[in-house]
mmCIF file of C-alpha atoms and ligand atoms in Angstrom:
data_model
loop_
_atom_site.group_PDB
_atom_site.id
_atom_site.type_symbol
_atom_site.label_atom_id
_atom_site.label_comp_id
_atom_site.label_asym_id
_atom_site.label_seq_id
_atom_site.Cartn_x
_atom_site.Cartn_y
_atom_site.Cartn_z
ATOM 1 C CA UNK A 1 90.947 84.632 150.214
ATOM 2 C CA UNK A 2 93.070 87.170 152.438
ATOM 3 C CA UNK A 3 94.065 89.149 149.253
ATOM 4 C CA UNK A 4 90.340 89.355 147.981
ATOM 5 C CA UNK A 5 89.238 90.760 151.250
ATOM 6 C CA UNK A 6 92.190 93.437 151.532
ATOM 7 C CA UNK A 7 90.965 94.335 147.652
ATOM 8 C CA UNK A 8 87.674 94.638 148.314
ATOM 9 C CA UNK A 9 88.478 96.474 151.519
ATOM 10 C CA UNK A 10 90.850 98.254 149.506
ATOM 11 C CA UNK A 11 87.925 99.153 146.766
ATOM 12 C CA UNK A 12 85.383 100.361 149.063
ATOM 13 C CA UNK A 13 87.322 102.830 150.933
ATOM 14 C CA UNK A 14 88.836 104.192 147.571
ATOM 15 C CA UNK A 15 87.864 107.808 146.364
ATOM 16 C CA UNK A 16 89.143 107.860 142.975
ATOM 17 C CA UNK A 17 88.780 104.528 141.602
ATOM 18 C CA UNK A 18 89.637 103.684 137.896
ATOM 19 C CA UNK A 19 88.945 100.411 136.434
ATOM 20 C CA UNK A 20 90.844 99.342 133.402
ATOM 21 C CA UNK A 21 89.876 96.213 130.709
ATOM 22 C CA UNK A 22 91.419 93.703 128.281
ATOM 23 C CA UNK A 23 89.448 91.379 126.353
ATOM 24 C CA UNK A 24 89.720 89.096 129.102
ATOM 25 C CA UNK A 25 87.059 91.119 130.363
ATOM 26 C CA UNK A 26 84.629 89.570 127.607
ATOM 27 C CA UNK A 27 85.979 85.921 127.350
ATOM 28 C CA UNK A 28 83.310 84.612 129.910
ATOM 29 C CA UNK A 29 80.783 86.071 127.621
ATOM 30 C CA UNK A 30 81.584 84.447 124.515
ATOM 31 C CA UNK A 31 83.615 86.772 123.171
ATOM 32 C CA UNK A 32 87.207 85.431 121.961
ATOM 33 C CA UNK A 33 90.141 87.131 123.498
ATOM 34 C CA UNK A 34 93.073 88.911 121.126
ATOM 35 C CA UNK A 35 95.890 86.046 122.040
ATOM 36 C CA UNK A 36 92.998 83.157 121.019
ATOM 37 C CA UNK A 37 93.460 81.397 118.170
ATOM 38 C CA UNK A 38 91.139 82.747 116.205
ATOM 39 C CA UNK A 39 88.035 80.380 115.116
ATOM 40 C CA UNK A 40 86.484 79.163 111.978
ATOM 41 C CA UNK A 41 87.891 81.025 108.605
ATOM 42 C CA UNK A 42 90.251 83.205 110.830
ATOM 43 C CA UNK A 43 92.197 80.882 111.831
ATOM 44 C CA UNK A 44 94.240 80.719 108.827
ATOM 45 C CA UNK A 45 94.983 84.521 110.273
ATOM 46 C CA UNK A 46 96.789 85.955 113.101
ATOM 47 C CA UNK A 47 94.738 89.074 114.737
ATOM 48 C CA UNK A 48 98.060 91.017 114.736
ATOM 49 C CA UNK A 49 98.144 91.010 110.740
ATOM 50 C CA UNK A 50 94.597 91.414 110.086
ATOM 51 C CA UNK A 51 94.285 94.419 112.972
ATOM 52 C CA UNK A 52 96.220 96.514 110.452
ATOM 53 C CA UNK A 53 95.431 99.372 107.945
ATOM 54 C CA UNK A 54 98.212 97.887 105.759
ATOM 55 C CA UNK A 55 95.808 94.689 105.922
ATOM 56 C CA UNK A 56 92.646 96.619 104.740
ATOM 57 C CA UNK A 57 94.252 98.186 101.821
ATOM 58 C CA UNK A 58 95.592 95.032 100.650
ATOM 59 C CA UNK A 59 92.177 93.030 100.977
ATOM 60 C CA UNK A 60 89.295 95.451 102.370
ATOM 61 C CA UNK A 61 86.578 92.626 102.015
ATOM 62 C CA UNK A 62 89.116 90.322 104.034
ATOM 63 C CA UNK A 63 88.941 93.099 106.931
ATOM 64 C CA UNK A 64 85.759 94.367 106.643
ATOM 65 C CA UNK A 65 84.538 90.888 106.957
ATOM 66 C CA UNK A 66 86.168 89.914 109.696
ATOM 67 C CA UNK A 67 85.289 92.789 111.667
ATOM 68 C CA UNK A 68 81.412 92.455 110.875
ATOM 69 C CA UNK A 69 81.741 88.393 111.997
ATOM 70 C CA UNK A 70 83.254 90.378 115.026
ATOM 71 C CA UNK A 71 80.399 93.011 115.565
ATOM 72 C CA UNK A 72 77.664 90.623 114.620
ATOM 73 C CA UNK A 73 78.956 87.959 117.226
ATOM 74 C CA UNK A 74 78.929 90.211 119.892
ATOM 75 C CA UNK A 75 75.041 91.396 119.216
ATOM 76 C CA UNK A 76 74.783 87.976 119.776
ATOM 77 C CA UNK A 77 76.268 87.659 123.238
ATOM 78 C CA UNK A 78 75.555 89.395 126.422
ATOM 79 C CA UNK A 79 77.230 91.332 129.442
ATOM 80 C CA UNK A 80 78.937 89.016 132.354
ATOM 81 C CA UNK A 81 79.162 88.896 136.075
ATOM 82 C CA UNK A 82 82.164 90.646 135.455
ATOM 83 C CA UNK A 83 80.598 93.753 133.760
ATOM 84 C CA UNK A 84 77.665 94.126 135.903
ATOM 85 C CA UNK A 85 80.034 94.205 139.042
ATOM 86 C CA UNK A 86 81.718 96.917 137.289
ATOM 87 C CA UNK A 87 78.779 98.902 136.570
ATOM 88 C CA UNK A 88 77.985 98.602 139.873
ATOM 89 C CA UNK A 89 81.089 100.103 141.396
ATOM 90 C CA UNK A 90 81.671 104.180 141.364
ATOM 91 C CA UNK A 91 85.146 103.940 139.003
ATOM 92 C CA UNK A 92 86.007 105.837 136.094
ATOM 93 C CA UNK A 93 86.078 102.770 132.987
ATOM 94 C CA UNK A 94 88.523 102.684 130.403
ATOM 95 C CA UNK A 95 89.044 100.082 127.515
ATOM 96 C CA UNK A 96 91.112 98.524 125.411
ATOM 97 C CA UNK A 97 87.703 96.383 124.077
ATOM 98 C CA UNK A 98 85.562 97.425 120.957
ATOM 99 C CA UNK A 99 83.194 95.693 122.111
ATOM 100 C CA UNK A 100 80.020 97.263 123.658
ATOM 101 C CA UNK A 101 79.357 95.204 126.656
ATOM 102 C CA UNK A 102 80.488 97.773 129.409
ATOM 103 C CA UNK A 103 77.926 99.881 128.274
ATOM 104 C CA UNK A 104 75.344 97.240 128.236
ATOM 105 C CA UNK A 105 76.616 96.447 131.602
ATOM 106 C CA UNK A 106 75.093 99.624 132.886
ATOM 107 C CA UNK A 107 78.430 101.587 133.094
ATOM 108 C CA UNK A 108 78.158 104.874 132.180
ATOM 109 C CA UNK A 109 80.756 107.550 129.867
ATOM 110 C CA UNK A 110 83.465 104.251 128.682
ATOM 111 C CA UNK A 111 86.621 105.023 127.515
ATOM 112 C CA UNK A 112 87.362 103.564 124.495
ATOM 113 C CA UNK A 113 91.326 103.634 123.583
ATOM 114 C CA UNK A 114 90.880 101.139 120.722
ATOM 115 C CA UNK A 115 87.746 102.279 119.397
ATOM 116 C CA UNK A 116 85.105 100.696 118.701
ATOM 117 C CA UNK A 117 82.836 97.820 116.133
ATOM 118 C CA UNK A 118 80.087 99.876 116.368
ATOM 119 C CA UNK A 119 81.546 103.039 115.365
ATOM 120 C CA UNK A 120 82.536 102.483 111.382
ATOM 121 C CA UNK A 121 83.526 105.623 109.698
ATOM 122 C CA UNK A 122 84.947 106.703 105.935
ATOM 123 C CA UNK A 123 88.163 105.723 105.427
ATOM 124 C CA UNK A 124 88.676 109.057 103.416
ATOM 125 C CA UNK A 125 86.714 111.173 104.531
ATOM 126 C CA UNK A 126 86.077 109.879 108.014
ATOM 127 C CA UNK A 127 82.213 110.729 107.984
ATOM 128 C CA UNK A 128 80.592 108.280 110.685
ATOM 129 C CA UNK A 129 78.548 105.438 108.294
ATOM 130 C CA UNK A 130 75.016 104.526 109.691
ATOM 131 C CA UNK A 131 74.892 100.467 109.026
ATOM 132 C CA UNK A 132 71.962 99.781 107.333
ATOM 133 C CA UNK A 133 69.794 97.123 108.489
ATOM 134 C CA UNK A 134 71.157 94.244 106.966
ATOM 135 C CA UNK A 135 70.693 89.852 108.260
ATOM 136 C CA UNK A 136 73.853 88.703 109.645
ATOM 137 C CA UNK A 137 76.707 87.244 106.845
ATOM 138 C CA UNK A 138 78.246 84.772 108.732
ATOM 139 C CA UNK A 139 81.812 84.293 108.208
ATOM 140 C CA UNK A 140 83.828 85.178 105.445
ATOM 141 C CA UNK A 141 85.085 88.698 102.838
ATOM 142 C CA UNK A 142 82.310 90.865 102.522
ATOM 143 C CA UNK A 143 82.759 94.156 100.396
ATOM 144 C CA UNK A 144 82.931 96.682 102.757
ATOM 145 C CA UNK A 145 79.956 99.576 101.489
ATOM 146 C CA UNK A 146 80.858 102.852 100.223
ATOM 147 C CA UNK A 147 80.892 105.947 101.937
ATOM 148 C CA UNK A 148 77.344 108.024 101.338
ATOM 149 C CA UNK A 149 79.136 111.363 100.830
ATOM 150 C CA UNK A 150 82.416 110.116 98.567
ATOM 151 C CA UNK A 151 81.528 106.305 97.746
ATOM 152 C CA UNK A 152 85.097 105.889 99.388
ATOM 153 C CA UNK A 153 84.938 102.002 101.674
ATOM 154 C CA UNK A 154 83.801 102.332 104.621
ATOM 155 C CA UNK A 155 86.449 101.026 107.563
ATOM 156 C CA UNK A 156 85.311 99.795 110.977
ATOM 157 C CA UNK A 157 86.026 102.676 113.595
ATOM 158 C CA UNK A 158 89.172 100.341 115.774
ATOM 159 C CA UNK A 159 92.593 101.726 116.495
ATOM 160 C CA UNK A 160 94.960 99.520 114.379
ATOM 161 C CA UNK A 161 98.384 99.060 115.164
ATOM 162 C CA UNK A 162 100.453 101.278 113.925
ATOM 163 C CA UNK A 163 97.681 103.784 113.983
ATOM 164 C CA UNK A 164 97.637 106.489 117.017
ATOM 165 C CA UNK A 165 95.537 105.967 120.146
ATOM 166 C CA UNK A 166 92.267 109.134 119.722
ATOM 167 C CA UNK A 167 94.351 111.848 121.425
ATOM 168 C CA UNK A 168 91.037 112.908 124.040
ATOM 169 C CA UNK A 169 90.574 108.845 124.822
ATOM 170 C CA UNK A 170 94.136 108.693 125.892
ATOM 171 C CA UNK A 171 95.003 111.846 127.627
ATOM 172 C CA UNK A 172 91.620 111.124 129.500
ATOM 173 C CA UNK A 173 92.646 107.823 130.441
ATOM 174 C CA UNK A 174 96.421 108.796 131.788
ATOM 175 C CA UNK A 175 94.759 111.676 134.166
ATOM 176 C CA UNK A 176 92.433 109.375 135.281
ATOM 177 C CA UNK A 177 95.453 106.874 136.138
ATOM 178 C CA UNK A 178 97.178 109.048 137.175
ATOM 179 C CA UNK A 179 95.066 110.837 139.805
ATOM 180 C CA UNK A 180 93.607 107.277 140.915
ATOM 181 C CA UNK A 181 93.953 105.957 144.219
ATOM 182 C CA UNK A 182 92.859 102.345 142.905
ATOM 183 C CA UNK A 183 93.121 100.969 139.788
ATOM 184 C CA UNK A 184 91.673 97.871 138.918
ATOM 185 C CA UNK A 185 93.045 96.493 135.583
ATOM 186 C CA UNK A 186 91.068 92.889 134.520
ATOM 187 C CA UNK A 187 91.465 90.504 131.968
ATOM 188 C CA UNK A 188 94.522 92.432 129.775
ATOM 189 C CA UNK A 189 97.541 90.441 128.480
ATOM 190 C CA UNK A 190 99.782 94.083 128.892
ATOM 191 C CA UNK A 191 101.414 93.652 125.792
ATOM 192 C CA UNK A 192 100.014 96.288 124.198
ATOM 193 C CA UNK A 193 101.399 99.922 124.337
ATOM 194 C CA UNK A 194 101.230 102.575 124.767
ATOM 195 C CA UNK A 195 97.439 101.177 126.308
ATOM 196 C CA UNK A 196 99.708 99.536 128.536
ATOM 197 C CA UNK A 197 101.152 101.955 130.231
ATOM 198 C CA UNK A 198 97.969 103.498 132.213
ATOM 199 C CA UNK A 199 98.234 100.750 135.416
ATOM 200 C CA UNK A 200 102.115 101.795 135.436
ATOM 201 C CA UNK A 201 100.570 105.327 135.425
ATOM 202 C CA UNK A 202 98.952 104.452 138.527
ATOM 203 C CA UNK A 203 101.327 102.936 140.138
ATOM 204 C CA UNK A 204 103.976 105.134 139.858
ATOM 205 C CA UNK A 205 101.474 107.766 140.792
ATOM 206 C CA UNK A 206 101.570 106.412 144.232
ATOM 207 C CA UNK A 207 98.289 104.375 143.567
ATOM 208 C CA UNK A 208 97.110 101.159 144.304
ATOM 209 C CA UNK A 209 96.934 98.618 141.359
ATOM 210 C CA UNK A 210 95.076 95.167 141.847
ATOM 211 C CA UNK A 211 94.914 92.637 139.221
ATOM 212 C CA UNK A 212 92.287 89.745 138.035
ATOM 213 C CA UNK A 213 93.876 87.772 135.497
ATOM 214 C CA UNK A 214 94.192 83.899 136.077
ATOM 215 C CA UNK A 215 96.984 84.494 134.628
ATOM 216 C CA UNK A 216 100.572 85.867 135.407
ATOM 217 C CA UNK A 217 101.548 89.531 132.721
ATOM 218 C CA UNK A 218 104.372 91.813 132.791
ATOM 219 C CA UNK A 219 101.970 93.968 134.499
ATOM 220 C CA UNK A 220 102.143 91.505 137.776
ATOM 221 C CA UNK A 221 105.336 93.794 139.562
ATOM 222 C CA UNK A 222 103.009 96.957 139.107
ATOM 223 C CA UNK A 223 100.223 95.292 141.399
ATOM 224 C CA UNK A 224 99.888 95.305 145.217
ATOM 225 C CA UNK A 225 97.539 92.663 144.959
ATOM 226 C CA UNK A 226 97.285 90.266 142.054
ATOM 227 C CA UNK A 227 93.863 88.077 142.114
ATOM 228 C CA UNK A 228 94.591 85.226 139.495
ATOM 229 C CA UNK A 229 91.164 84.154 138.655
ATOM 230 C CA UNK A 230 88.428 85.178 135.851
ATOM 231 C CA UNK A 231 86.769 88.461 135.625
ATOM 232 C CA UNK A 232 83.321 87.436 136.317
ATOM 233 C CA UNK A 233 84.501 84.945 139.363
ATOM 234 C CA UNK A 234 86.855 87.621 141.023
ATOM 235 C CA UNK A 235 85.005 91.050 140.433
ATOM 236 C CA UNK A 236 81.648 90.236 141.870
ATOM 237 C CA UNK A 237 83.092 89.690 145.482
ATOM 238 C CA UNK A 238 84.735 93.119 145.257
ATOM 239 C CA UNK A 239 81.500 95.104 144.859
ATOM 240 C CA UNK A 240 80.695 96.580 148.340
HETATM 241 C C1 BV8 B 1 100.795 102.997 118.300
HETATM 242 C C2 BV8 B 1 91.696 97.194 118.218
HETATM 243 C C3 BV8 B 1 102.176 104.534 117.329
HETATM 244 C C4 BV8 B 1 91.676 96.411 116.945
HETATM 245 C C5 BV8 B 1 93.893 96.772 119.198
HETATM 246 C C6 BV8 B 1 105.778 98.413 115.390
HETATM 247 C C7 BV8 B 1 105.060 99.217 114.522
HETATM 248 C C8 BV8 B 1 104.011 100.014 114.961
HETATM 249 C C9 BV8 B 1 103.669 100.011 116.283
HETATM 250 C C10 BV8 B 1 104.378 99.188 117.127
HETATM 251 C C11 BV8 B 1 105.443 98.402 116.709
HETATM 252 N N1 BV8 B 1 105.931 97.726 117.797
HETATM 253 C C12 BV8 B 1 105.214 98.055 118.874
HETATM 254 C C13 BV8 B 1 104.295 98.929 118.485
HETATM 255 C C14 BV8 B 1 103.298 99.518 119.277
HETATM 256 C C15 BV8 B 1 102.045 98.663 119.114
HETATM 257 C C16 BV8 B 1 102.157 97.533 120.117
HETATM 258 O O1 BV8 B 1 102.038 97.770 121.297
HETATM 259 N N2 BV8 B 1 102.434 96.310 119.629
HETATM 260 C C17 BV8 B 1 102.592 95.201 120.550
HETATM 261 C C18 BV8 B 1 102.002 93.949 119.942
HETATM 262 C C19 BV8 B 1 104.069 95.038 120.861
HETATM 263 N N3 BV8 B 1 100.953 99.533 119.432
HETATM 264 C C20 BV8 B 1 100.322 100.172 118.441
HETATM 265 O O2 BV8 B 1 100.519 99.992 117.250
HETATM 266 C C21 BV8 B 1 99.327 101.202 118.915
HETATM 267 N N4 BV8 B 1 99.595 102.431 118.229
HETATM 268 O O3 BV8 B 1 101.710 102.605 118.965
HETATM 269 O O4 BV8 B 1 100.869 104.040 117.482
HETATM 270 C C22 BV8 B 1 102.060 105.741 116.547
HETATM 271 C C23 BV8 B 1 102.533 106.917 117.101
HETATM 272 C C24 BV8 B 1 102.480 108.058 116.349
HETATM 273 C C25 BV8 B 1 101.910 108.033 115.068
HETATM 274 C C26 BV8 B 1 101.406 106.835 114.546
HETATM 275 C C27 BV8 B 1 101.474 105.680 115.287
HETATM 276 C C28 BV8 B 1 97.919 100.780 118.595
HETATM 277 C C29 BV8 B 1 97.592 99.523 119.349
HETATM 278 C C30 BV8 B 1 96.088 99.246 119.215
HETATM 279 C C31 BV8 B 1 95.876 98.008 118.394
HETATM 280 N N5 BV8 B 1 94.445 97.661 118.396
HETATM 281 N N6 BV8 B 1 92.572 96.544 119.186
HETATM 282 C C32 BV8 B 1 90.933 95.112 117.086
HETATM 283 O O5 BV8 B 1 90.389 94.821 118.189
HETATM 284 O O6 BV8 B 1 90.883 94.391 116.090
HETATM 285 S S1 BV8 B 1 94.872 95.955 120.294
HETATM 286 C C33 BV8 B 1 94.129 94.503 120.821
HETATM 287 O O7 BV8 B 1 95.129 93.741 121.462
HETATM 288 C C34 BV8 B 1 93.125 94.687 121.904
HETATM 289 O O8 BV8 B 1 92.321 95.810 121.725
HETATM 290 C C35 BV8 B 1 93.940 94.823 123.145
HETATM 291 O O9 BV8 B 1 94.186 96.149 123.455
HETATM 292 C C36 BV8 B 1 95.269 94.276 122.744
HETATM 293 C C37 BV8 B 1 95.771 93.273 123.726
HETATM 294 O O10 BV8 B 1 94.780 92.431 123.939
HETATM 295 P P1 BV8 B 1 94.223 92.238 125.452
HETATM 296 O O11 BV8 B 1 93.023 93.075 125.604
HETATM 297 O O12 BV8 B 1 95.281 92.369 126.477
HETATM 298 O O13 BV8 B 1 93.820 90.799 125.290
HETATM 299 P P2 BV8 B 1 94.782 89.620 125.097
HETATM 300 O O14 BV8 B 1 94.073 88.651 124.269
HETATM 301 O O15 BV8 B 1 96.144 90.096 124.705
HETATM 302 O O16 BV8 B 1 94.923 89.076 126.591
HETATM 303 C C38 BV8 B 1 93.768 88.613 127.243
HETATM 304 C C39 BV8 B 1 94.137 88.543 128.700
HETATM 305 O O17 BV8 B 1 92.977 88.160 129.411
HETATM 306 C C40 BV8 B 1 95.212 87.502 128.980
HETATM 307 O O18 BV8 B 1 96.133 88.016 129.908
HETATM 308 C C41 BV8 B 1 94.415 86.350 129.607
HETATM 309 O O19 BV8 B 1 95.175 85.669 130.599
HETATM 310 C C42 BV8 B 1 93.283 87.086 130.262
HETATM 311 N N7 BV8 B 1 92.037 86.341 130.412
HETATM 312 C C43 BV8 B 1 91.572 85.322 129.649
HETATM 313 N N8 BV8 B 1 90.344 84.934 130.124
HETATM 314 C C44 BV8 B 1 90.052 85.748 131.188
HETATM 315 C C45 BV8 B 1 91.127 86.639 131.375
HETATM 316 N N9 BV8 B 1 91.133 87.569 132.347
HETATM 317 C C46 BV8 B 1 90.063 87.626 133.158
HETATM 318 N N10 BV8 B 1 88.986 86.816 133.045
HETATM 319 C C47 BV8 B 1 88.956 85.867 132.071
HETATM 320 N N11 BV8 B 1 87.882 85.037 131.958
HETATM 321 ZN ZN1 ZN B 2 83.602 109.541 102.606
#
């Protein structure tokens, strides 16, 4: 309980705090984290694989499915503890989630370094696509719908790997980290790069990094303080 007190201490006093999210940010809300099996029809499919433009050529219905299932399940689910603590601190939030719930949280201006569900776009032209009302598909291929100015598929609007982090989201996230003096970084496996990299940014900046993971990552010998426990357990008690 020592360590939560210093953190909280720690959070209150800061001046430039950043706070930094993995999926494990969503997990107490329903939403399933990128390292869980994957339910239902997608289990046949590892995330890695599908989370790939290389995957979308080869089977666009497969994808495009998928990532509607995705969308549609998290209009079904709602904000956490976790979220609403961090809306209610004065940090600077940046992402590696697509989902929305940070923003339904209450937090304003998100970073999104992975992109988003709710952002489809072209996958020619890269006009934005407005999703027509349509009643939820379930699980399952579904053709994605063609592009209103070239009738090219539409793609969801996610960073894939392989495919570059938006330049602005990124350079905006490593000044933030780096001119922190906390960072907070919940619920994020640390695996993936270069996302990754922004609580070493902070650290090495001469900032404070604190963790809530109930889990040990490669991001532990970064942290002053590491706080293994879930996001929406640990984060309320470190709202002032
Ligand atoms: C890039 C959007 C280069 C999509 C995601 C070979 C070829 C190409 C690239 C690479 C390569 N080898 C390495 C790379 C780089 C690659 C990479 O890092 N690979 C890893 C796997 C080694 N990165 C990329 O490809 C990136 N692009 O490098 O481009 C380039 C340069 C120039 C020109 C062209 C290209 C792009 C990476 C972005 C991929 N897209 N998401 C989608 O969502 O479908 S990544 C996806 O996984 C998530 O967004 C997230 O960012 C990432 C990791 O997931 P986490 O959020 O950490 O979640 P995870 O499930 O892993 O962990 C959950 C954590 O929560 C756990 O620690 C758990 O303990 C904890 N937890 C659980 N419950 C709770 C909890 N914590 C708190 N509370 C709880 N209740
Ligand atoms: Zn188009």
């Amino acid at each position: 309980m020592e360590s939560m007190r210093e953190a909280a201490d720690l959070i209150a006093r800061a001046e430039r705090l950043v706070v930094f999210t993995g999926a494990g940010m969503s997990a107490e809300s329903g939403v399933p984290t990128f390292r869980d099996a994957l339910t239902g029809l997608w289990a046949r499919f590892d995330a890695q694989t599908l989370a790939t433009p290389e995957a979308y050529d080869r089977d666009p219905a497969l994808v495009w499915g998928w990532y509607e299932w995705r969308r549609e399940l998290v209009e079904r689910v709602s904000p956490n503890a976790g979220h609403e603590a961090v809306a209610a601190l004065p940090a600077t939030v940046i992402t590696q989630n697509v989902d929305d719930l940070h923003e339904r949280a209450g937090s304003p201006n998100v970073t999104h370094l992975h992109g988003s569900l709710f952002t489809p776009r072209c996958s020619s032209c890269g006009e934005p696509h407005r999703p027509r009302e349509q009643a939820p598909g379930g699980e399952g291929p579904r053709t994605p719908p063609g592009c209103e100015h070239c009738q090219s598929p539409v793609r969801p609007g996610v960073v894939w790997f392989g495919e570059q982090l938006p330049v602005d989201a990124l350079e905006g996230a490593v000044e933030a980290a780096a001119g922190s003096d906390v960072l907070i970084t919940v619920g994020t496996s640390g695996l993936v790069y270069p996302a990754a990299e922004i609580p070493q940014v902070a650290a090495r900046m001469g900032g404070t990094v604190i963790q809530v993971n109930p889990d040990s990552t490669p991001l532990d010998p970064f942290c002053a303080i590491n706080l293994r426990g879930a996001a929406a357990e640990v984060l309320p008690h470190l709202v002032p």
